Coordinates of C-alpha atoms in Angstrom, one line a residue:
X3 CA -2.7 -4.9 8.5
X4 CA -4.7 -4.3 5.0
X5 CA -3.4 -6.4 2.2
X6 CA -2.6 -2.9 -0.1
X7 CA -0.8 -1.6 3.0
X8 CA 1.4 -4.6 3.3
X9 CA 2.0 -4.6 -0.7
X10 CA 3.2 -0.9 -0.4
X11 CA 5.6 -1.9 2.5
X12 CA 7.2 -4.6 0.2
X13 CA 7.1 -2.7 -2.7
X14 CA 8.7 0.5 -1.0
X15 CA 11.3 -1.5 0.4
X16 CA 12.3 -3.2 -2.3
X17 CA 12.3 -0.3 -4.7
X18 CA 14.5 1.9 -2.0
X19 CA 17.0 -1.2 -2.0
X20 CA 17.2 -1.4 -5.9
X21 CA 18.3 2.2 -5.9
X22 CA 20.5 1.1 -2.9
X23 CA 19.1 4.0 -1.0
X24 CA 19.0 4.1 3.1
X25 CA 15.7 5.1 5.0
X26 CA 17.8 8.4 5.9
X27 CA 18.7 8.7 2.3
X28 CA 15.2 8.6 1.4
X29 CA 13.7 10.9 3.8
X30 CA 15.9 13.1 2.9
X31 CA 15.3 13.1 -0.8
X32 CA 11.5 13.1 0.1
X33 CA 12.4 15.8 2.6
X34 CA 10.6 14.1 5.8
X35 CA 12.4 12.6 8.6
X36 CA 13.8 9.5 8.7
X37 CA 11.4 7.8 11.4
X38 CA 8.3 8.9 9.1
X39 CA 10.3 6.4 6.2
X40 CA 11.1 4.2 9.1
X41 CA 7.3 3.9 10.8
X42 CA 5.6 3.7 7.4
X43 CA 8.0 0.9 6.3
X44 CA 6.9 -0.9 9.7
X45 CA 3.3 -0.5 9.4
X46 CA 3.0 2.1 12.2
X47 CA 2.7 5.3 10.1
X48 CA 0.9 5.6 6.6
X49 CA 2.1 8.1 4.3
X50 CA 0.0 10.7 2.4
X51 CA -0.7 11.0 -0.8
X52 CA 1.6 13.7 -1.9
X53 CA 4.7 11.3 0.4
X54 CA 3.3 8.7 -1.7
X55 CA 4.1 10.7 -4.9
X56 CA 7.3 12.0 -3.5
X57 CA 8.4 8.2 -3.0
X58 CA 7.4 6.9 -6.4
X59 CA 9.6 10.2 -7.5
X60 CA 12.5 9.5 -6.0
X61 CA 12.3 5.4 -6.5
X62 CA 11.8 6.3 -10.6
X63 CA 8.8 4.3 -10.4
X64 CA 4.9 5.2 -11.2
X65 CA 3.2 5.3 -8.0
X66 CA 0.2 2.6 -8.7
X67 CA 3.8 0.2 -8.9
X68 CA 4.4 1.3 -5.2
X69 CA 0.7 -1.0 -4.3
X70 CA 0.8 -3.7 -7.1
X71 CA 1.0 -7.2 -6.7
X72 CA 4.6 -9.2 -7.8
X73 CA 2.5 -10.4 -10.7
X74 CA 1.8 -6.8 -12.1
X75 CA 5.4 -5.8 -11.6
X76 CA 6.7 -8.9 -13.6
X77 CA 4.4 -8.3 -16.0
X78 CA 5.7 -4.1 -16.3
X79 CA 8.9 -5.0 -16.2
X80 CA 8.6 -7.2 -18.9
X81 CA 6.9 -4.6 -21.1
X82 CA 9.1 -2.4 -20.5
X83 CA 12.4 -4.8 -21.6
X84 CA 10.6 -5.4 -24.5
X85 CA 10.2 -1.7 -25.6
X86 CA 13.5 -0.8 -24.6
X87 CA 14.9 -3.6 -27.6
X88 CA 12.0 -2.3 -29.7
X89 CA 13.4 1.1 -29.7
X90 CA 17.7 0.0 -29.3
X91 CA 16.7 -1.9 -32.9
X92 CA 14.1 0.9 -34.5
X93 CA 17.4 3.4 -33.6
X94 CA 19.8 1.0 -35.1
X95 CA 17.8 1.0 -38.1
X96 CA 17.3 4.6 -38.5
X97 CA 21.1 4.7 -38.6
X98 CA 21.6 2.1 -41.1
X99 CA 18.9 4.3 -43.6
X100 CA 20.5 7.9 -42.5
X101 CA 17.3 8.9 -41.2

């Protein structure tokens, strides 16, 4: 198995499980069956590019997070906590000014 494909297996299956969805839930939500969910996460099926759109959808992540390394992710996530107090204290502020 390709090093990419094996990233996108880890990567879907721990995004589905940090929404603490099911591979029926997900296929359903992505409206294919649940073996096409279940073949792709074993490596027997690979999804196309609009499934791989419809996944990223549904997990609430940008698809190019769906083939990235741990690293990357850490590194996004890390980001993203940091904007997130960046704008809590910039909204804080505009309340203390009455903007």
């Amino acid at each position: 198995m390709l090093d990419y494909q094996q990233e996108f297996i880890s990567n879907l299956k721990k995004y589905r499980k940090e929404k603490k969805l099911t591979q029926a839930q997900l296929s359903e939500l992505c409206d294919v069956t649940t073996s096409t969910i279940g073949n792709i996460e074993c490596g027997i099926a690979k999804p196309s590019f609009d499934l791989i759109l419809d996944i990223a959808t549904v997990l609430g992540v940008h698809p190019a997070l769906l083939f990235s390394s741990n690293s990357i992710q850490s590194d996004v996530s890390k980001t993203t906590e940091q904007y997130e107090l960046l704008l809590e204290m910039y909204n804080k502020l505009q309340g203390y000014f009455g903007k």
